[in-house]
mmCIF file of C-alpha atoms in Angstrom:
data_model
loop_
_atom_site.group_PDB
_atom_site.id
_atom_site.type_symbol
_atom_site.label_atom_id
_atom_site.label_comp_id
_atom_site.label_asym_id
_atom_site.label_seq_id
_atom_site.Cartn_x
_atom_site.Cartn_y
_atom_site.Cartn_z
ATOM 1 C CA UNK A 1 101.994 121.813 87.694
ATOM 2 C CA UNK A 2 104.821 124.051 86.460
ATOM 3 C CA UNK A 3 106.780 122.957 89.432
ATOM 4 C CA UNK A 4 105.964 119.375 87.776
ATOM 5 C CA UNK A 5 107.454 120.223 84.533
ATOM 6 C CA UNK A 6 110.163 122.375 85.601
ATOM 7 C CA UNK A 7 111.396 118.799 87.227
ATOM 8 C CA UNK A 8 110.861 116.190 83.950
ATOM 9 C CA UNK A 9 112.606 118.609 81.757
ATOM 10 C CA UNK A 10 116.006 118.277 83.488
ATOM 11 C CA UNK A 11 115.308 114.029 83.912
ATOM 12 C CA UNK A 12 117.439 112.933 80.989
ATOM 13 C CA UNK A 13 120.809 114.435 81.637
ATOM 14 C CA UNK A 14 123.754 112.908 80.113
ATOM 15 C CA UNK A 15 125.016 109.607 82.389
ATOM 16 C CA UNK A 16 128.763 110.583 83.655
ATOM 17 C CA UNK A 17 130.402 107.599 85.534
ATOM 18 C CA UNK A 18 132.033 108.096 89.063
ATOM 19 C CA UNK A 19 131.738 104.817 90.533
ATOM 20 C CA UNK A 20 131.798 103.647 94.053
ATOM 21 C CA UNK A 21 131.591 106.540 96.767
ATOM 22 C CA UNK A 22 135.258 107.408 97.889
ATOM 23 C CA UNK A 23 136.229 107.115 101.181
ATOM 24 C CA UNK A 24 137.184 110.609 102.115
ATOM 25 C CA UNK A 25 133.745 111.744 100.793
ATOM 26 C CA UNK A 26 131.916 108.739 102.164
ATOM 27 C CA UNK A 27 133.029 110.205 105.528
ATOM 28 C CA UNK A 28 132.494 114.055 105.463
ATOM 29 C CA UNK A 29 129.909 115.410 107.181
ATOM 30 C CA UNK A 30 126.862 116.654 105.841
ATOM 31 C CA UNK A 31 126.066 120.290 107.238
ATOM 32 C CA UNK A 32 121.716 120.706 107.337
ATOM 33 C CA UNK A 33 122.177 123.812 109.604
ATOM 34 C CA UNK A 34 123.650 125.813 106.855
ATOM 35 C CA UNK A 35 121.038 127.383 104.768
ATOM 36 C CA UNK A 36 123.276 129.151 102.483
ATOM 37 C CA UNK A 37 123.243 129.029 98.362
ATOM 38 C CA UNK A 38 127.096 127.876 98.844
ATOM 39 C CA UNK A 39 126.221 125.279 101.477
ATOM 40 C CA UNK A 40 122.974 123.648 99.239
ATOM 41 C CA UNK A 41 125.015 123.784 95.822
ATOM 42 C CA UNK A 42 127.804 122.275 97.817
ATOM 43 C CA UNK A 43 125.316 119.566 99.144
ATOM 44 C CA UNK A 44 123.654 118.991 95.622
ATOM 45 C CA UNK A 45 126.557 118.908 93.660
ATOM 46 C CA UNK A 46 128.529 116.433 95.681
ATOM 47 C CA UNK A 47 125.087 114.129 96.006
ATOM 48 C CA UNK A 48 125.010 114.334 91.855
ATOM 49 C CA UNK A 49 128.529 112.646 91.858
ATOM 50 C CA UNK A 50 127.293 109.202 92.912
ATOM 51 C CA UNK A 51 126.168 109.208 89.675
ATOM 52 C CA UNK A 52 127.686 105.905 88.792
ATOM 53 C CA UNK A 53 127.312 102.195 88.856
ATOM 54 C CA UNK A 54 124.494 102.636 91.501
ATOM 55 C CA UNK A 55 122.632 105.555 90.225
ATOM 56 C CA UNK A 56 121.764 107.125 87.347
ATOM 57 C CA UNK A 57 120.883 110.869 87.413
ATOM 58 C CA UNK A 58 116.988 110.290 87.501
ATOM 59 C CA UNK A 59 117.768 107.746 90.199
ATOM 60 C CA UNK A 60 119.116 110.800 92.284
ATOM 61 C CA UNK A 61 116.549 113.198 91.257
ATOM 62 C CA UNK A 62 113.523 111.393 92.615
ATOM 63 C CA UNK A 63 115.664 110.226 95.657
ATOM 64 C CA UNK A 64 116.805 113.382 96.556
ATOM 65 C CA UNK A 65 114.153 114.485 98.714
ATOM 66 C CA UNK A 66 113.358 115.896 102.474
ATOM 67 C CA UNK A 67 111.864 112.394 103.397
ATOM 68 C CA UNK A 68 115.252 110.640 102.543
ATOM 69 C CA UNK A 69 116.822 113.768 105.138
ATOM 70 C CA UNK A 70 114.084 112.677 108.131
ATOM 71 C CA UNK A 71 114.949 109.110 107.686
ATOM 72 C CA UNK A 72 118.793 110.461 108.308
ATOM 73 C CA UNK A 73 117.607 111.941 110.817
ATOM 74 C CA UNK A 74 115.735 109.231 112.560
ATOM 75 C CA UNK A 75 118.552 106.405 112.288
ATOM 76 C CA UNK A 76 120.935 108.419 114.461
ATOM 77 C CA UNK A 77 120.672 107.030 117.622
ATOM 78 C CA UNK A 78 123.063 109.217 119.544
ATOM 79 C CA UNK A 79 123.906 112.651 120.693
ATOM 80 C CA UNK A 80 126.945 113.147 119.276
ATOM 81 C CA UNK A 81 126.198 111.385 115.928
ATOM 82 C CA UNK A 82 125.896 113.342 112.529
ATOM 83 C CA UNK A 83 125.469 112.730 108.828
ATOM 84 C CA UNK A 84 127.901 111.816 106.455
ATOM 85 C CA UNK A 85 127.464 111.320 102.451
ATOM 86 C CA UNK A 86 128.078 108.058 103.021
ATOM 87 C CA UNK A 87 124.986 107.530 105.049
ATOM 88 C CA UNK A 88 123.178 109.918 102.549
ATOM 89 C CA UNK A 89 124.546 106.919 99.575
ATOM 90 C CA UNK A 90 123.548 103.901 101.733
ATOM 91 C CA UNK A 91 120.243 105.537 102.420
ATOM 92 C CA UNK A 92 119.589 106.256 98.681
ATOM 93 C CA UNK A 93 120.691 102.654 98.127
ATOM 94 C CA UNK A 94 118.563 101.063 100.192
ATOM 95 C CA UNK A 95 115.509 103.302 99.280
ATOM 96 C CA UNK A 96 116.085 102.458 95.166
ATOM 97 C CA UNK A 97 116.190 98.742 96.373
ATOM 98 C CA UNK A 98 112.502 98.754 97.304
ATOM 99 C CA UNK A 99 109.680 97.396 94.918
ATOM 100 C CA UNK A 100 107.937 100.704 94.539
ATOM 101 C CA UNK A 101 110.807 102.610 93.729
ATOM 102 C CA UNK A 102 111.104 100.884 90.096
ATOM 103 C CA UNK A 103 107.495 101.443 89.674
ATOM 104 C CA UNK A 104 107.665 105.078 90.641
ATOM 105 C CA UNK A 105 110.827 105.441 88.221
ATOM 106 C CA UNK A 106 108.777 104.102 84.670
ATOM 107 C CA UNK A 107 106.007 105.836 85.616
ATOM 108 C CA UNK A 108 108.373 109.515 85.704
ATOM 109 C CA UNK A 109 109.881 107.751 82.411
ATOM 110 C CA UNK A 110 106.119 107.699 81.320
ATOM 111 C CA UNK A 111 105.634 110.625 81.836
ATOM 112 C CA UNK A 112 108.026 112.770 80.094
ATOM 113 C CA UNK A 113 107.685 110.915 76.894
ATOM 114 C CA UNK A 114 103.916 112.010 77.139
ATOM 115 C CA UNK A 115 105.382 115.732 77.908
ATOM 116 C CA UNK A 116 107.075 115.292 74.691
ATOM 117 C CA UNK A 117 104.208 114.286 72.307
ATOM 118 C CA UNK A 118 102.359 116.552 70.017
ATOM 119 C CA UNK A 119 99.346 118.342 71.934
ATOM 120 C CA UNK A 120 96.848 117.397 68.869
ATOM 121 C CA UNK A 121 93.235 117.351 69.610
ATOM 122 C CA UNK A 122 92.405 114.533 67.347
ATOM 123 C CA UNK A 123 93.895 112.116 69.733
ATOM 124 C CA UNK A 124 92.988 114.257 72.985
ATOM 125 C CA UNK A 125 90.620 111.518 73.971
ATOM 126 C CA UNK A 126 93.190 109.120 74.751
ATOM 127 C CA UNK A 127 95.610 111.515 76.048
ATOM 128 C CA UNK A 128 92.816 112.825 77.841
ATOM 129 C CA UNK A 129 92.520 108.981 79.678
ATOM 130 C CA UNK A 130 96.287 109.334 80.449
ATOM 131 C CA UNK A 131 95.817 112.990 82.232
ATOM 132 C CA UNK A 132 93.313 111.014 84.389
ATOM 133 C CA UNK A 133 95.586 108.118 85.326
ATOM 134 C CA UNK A 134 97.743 110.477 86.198
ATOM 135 C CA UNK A 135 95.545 112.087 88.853
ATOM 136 C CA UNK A 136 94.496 115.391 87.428
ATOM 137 C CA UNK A 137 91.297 116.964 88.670
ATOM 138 C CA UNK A 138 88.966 116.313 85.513
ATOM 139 C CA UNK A 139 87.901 120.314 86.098
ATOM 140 C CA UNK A 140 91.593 121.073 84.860
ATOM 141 C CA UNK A 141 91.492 118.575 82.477
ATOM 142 C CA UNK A 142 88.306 119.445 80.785
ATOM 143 C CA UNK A 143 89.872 123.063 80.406
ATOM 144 C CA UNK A 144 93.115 121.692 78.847
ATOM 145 C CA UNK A 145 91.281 119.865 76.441
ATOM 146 C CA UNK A 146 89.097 122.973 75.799
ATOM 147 C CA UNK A 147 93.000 125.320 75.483
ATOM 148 C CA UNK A 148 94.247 122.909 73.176
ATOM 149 C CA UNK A 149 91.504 123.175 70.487
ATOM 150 C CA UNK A 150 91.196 126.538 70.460
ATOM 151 C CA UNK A 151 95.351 126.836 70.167
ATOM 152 C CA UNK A 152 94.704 124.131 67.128
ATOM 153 C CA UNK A 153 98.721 123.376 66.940
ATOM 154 C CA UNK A 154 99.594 120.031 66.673
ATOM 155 C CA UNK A 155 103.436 120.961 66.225
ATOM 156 C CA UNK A 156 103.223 122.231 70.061
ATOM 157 C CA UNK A 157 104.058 119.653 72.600
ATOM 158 C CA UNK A 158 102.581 118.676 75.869
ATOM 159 C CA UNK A 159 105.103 120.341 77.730
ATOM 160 C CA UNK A 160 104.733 123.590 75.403
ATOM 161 C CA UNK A 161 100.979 123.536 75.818
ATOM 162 C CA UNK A 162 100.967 122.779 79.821
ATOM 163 C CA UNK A 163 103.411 125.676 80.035
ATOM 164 C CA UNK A 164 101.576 128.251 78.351
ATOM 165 C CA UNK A 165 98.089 126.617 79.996
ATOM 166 C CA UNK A 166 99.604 127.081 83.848
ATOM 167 C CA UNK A 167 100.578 130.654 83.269
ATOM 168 C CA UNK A 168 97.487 131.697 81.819
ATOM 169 C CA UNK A 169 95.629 129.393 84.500
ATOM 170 C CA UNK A 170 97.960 131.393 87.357
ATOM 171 C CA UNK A 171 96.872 134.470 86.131
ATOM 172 C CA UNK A 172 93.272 133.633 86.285
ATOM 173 C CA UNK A 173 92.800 132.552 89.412
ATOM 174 C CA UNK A 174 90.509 134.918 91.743
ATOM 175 C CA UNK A 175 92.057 135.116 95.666
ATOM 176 C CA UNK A 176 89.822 134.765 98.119
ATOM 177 C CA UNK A 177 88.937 137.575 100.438
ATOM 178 C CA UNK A 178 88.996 135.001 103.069
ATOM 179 C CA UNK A 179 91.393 131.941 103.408
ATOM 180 C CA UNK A 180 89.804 128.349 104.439
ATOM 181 C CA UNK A 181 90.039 127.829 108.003
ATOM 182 C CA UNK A 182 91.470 124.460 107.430
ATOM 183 C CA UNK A 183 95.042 126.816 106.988
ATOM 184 C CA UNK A 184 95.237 127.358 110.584
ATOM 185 C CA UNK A 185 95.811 124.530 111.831
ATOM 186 C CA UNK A 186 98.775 124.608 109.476
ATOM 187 C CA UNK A 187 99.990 127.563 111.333
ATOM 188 C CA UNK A 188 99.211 126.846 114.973
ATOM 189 C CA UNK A 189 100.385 123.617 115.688
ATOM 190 C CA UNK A 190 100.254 121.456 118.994
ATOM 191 C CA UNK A 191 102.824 118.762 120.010
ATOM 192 C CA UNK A 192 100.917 115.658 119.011
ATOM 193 C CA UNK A 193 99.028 114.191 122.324
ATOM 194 C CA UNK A 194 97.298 111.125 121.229
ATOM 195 C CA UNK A 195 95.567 110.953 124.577
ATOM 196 C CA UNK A 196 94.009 114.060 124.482
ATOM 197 C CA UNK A 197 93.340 113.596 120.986
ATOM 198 C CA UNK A 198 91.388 110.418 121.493
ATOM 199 C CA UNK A 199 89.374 112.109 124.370
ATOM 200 C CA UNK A 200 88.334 115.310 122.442
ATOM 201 C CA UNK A 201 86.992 112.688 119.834
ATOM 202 C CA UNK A 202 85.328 111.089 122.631
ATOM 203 C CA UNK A 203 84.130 114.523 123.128
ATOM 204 C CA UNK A 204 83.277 115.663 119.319
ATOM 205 C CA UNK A 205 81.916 112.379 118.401
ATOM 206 C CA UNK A 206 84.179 112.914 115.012
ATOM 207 C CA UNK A 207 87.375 110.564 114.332
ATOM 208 C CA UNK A 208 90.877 112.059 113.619
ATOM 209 C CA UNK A 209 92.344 112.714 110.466
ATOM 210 C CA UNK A 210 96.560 112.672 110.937
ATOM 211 C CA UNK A 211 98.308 114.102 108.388
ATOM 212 C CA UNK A 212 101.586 113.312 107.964
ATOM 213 C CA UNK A 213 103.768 116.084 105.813
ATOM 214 C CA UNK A 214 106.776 118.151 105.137
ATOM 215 C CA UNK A 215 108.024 121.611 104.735
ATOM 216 C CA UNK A 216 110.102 120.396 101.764
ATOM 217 C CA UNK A 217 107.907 117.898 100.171
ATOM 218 C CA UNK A 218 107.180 118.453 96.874
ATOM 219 C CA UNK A 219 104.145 115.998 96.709
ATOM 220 C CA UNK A 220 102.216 117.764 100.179
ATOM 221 C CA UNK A 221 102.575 120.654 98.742
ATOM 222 C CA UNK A 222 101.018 119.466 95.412
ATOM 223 C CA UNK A 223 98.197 117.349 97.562
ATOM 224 C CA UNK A 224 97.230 120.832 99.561
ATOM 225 C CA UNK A 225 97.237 122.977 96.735
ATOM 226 C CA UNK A 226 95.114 120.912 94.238
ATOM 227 C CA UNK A 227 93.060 118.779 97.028
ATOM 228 C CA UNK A 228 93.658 119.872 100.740
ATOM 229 C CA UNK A 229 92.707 123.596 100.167
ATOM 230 C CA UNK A 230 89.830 123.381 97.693
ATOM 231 C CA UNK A 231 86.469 124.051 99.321
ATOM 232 C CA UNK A 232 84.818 121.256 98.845
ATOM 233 C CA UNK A 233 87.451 118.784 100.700
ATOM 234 C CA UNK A 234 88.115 121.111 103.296
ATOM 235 C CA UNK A 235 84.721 121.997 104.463
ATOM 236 C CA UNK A 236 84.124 117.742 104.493
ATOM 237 C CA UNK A 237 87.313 117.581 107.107
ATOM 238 C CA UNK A 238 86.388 120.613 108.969
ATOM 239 C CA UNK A 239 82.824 119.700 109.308
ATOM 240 C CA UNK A 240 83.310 115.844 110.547
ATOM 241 C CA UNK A 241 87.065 115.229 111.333
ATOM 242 C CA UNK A 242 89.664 116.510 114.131
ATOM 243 C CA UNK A 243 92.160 117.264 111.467
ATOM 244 C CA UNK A 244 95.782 116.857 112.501
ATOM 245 C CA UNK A 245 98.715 118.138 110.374
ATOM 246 C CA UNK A 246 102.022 116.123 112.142
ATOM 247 C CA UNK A 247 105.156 117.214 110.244
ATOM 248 C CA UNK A 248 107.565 114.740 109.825
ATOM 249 C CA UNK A 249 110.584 117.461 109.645
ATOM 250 C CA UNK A 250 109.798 120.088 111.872
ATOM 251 C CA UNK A 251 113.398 120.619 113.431
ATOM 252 C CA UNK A 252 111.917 122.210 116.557
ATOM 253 C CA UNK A 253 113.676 120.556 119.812
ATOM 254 C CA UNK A 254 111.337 118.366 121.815
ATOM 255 C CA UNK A 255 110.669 119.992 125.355
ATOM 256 C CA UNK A 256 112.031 118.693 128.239
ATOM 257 C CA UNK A 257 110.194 116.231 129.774
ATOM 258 C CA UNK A 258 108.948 114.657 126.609
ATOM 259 C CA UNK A 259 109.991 110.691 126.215
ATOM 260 C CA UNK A 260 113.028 111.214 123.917
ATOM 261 C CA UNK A 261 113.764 107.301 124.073
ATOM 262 C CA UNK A 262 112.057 104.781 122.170
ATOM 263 C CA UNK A 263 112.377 101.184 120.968
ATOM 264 C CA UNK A 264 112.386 100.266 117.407
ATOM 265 C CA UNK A 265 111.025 96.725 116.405
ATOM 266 C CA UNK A 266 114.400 95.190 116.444
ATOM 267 C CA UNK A 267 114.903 95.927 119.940
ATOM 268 C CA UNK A 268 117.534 99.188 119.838
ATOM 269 C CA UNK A 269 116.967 101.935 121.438
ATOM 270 C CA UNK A 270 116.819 105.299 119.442
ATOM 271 C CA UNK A 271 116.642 108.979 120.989
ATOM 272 C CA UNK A 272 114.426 111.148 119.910
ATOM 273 C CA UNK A 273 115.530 115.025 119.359
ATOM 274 C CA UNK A 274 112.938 117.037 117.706
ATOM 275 C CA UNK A 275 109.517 117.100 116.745
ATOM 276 C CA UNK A 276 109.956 116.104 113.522
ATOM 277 C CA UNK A 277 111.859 112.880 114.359
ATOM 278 C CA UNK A 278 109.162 111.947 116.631
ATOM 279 C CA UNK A 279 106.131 112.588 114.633
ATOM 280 C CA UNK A 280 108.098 110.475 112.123
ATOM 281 C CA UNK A 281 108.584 107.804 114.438
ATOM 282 C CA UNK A 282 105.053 107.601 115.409
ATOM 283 C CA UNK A 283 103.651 107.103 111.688
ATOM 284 C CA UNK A 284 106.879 104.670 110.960
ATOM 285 C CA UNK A 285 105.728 102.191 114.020
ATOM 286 C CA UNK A 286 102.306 102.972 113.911
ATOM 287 C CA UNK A 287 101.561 102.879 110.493
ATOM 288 C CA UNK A 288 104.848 100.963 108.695
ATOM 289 C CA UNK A 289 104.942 103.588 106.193
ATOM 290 C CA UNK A 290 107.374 106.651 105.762
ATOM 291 C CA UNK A 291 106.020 108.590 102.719
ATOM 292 C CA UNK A 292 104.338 111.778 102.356
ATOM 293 C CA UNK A 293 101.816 112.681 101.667
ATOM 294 C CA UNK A 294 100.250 110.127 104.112
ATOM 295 C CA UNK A 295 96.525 110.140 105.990
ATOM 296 C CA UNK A 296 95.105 108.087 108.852
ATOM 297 C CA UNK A 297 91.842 108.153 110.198
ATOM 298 C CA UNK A 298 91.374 106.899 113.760
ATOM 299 C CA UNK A 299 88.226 106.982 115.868
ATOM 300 C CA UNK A 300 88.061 107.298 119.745
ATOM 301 C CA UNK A 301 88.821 103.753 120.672
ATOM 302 C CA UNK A 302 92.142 104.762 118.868
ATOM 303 C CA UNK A 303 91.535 102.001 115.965
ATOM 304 C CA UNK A 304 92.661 102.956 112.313
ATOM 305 C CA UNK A 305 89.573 103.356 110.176
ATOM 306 C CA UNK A 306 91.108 103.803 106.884
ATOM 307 C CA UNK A 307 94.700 105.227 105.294
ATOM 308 C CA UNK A 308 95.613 107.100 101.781
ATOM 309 C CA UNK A 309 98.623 108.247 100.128
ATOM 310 C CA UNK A 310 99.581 110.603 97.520
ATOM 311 C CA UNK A 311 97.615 107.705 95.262
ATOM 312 C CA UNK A 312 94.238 109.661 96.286
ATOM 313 C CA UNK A 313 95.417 112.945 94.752
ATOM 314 C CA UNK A 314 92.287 114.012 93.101
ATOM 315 C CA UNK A 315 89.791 115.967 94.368
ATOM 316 C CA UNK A 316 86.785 113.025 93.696
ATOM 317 C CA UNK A 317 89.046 110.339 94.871
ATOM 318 C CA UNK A 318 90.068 112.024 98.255
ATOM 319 C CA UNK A 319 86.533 112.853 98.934
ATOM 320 C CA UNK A 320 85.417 109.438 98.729
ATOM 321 C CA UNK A 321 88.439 108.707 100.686
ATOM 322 C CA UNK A 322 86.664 111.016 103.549
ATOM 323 C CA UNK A 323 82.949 109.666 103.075
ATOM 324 C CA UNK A 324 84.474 105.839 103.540
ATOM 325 C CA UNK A 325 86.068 106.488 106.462
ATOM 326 C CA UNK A 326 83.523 108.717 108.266
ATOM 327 C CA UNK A 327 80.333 105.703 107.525
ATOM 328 C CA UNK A 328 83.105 103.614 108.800
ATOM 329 C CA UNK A 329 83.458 105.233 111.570
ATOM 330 C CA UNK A 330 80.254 105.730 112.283
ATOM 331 C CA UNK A 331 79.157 102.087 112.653
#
């Protein structure tokens, strides 16, 4: 949640015009490998300065993301190719031109304003509707609601009140003795197989759950931590699903003898390098969709039972999510 906040506060940054991308910087390379502070400010900075006729700063920071890197990634079709800002601009371009991407942009708008309104309990039933909408579990909720009548300050804002509820929620929590077992198969990961995949399910009698993910994405991370990893959604996949974790920028090189060369629906040919490129292949041809969070359910005749996004990021919602697909499955 703080991580949440952190982000809206820095949305409305003054506009400063640089119009269209210059040539010399629409043709410098981008360096990835670097992980340095230098390198990132360098990258950050010089992404900020298309702030212009095509982008305004929130337009940038809800683009700039690890999935808009993988996509990069995936349109390079040969060795030798690498990434320029110009292919980082035409990327962002094309990504603000699509219908969600409006959508998504009120809805951050929405949100802030609501970060800015007095927390006062008198009207904490209909703010308490918008904390829902917004896909809060309604345990957190319930104890928000319960924080801000005790604090009894209607000159404290949302933001000042969600601030000094997540640090006192932090310091709460109890860690368990024992972690989930659902985390390892976040730390010992196969090279997708769908064909073994679809036998062991054969096997199990349980349909696959494929979820596709990202070091760097800020949503997965939210989805694990507040749905993924609580008890009662990981026992449900544990108990009745092959559960699949497929990162969609895991830079590992593919190993040799693994089909590098694929087709995309227009006909070209594009190579495959690394694992990451090719898990995010699969879900983009498979599935025609390249977000993350993203979950498909497949049983053993390798048909797709049932899909969610980031959309299903409450705990009751997700769950009912699960006990869909599995009757589906089952019939």
């Amino acid at each position: 949640m703080k991580k949440l906040l952190s982000l809206l506060s820095i949305l409305l940054l003054n506009l400063t015009l640089y119009g269209q991308i210059e040539e010399e910087l629409r043709n410098q390379k981008v360096d990835f490998e670097s992980t340095t502070i230098e390198n990132t400010q360098h990258i950050i900075s010089t992404i900020y300065s298309f702030v212009g006729d095509d982008f305004d700063s929130l337009d940038i920071q809800l683009l700039l993301s690890s999935e808009l890197i993988a996509m990069l990634m995936i349109d390079k079709t040969k060795e030798n190719d690498s990434i320029t800002f110009g292919d980082v601009y035409y990327k962002m371009l094309e990504l603000k031109q699509k219908p969600d991407f409006s959508t998504y942009k009120e809805q951050t708008i929405i949100v802030f304003e609501f970060l800015q309104k007095p927390a006062d309990y008198d009207n904490w039933e209909k703010d308490k509707q918008f904390l829902e909408d917004m896909g809060l579990d309604s345990r957190m909720i319930d104890s928000i609601g319960e924080y801000i009548k005790e604090k009894n300050n209607p000159d404290l804002t949302y933001n000042d009140v969600l601030n000094e509820f997540n640090d006192i929620y932090e310091s709460q929590k109890v860690t368990k003795e024992e972690p989930h077992e659902i985390l390892e198969r976040f730390y010992d990961i196969e090279l997708f197989d769908e064909e073994r995949l679809l036998q062991q399910s054969k096997l199990e009698n349980k349909p696959i759950l494929l979820y596709f993910t990202g070091h760097n994405v800020v949503n997965c991370k939210k989805f694990e931590m507040n749905v993924l990893f609580q008890d009662e959604v990981a026992d449900v996949i544990m108990e009745n699903f092959i559960f699949v974790p497929l990162y969609i920028d895991d830079r590992t090189a593919l190993p040799e003898g693994i089909k590098k060369s694929v087709k995309d629906p227009n006909g070209s040919i594009r190579h495959l390098k690394t694992i990451g490129e090719r898990n995010s292949y699969y879900q983009y041809s498979r599935f025609e969709n390249s977000a993350q969070p993203y979950f498909a359910v497949i049983n053993a005749e390798n048909e797709v039972i049932k899909t969610a996004d980031f959309n299903y990021r409450t705990i009751t919602k997700f769950v009912s999510f699960l006990e869909e697909a599995l009757d589906k499955s089952q019939k």
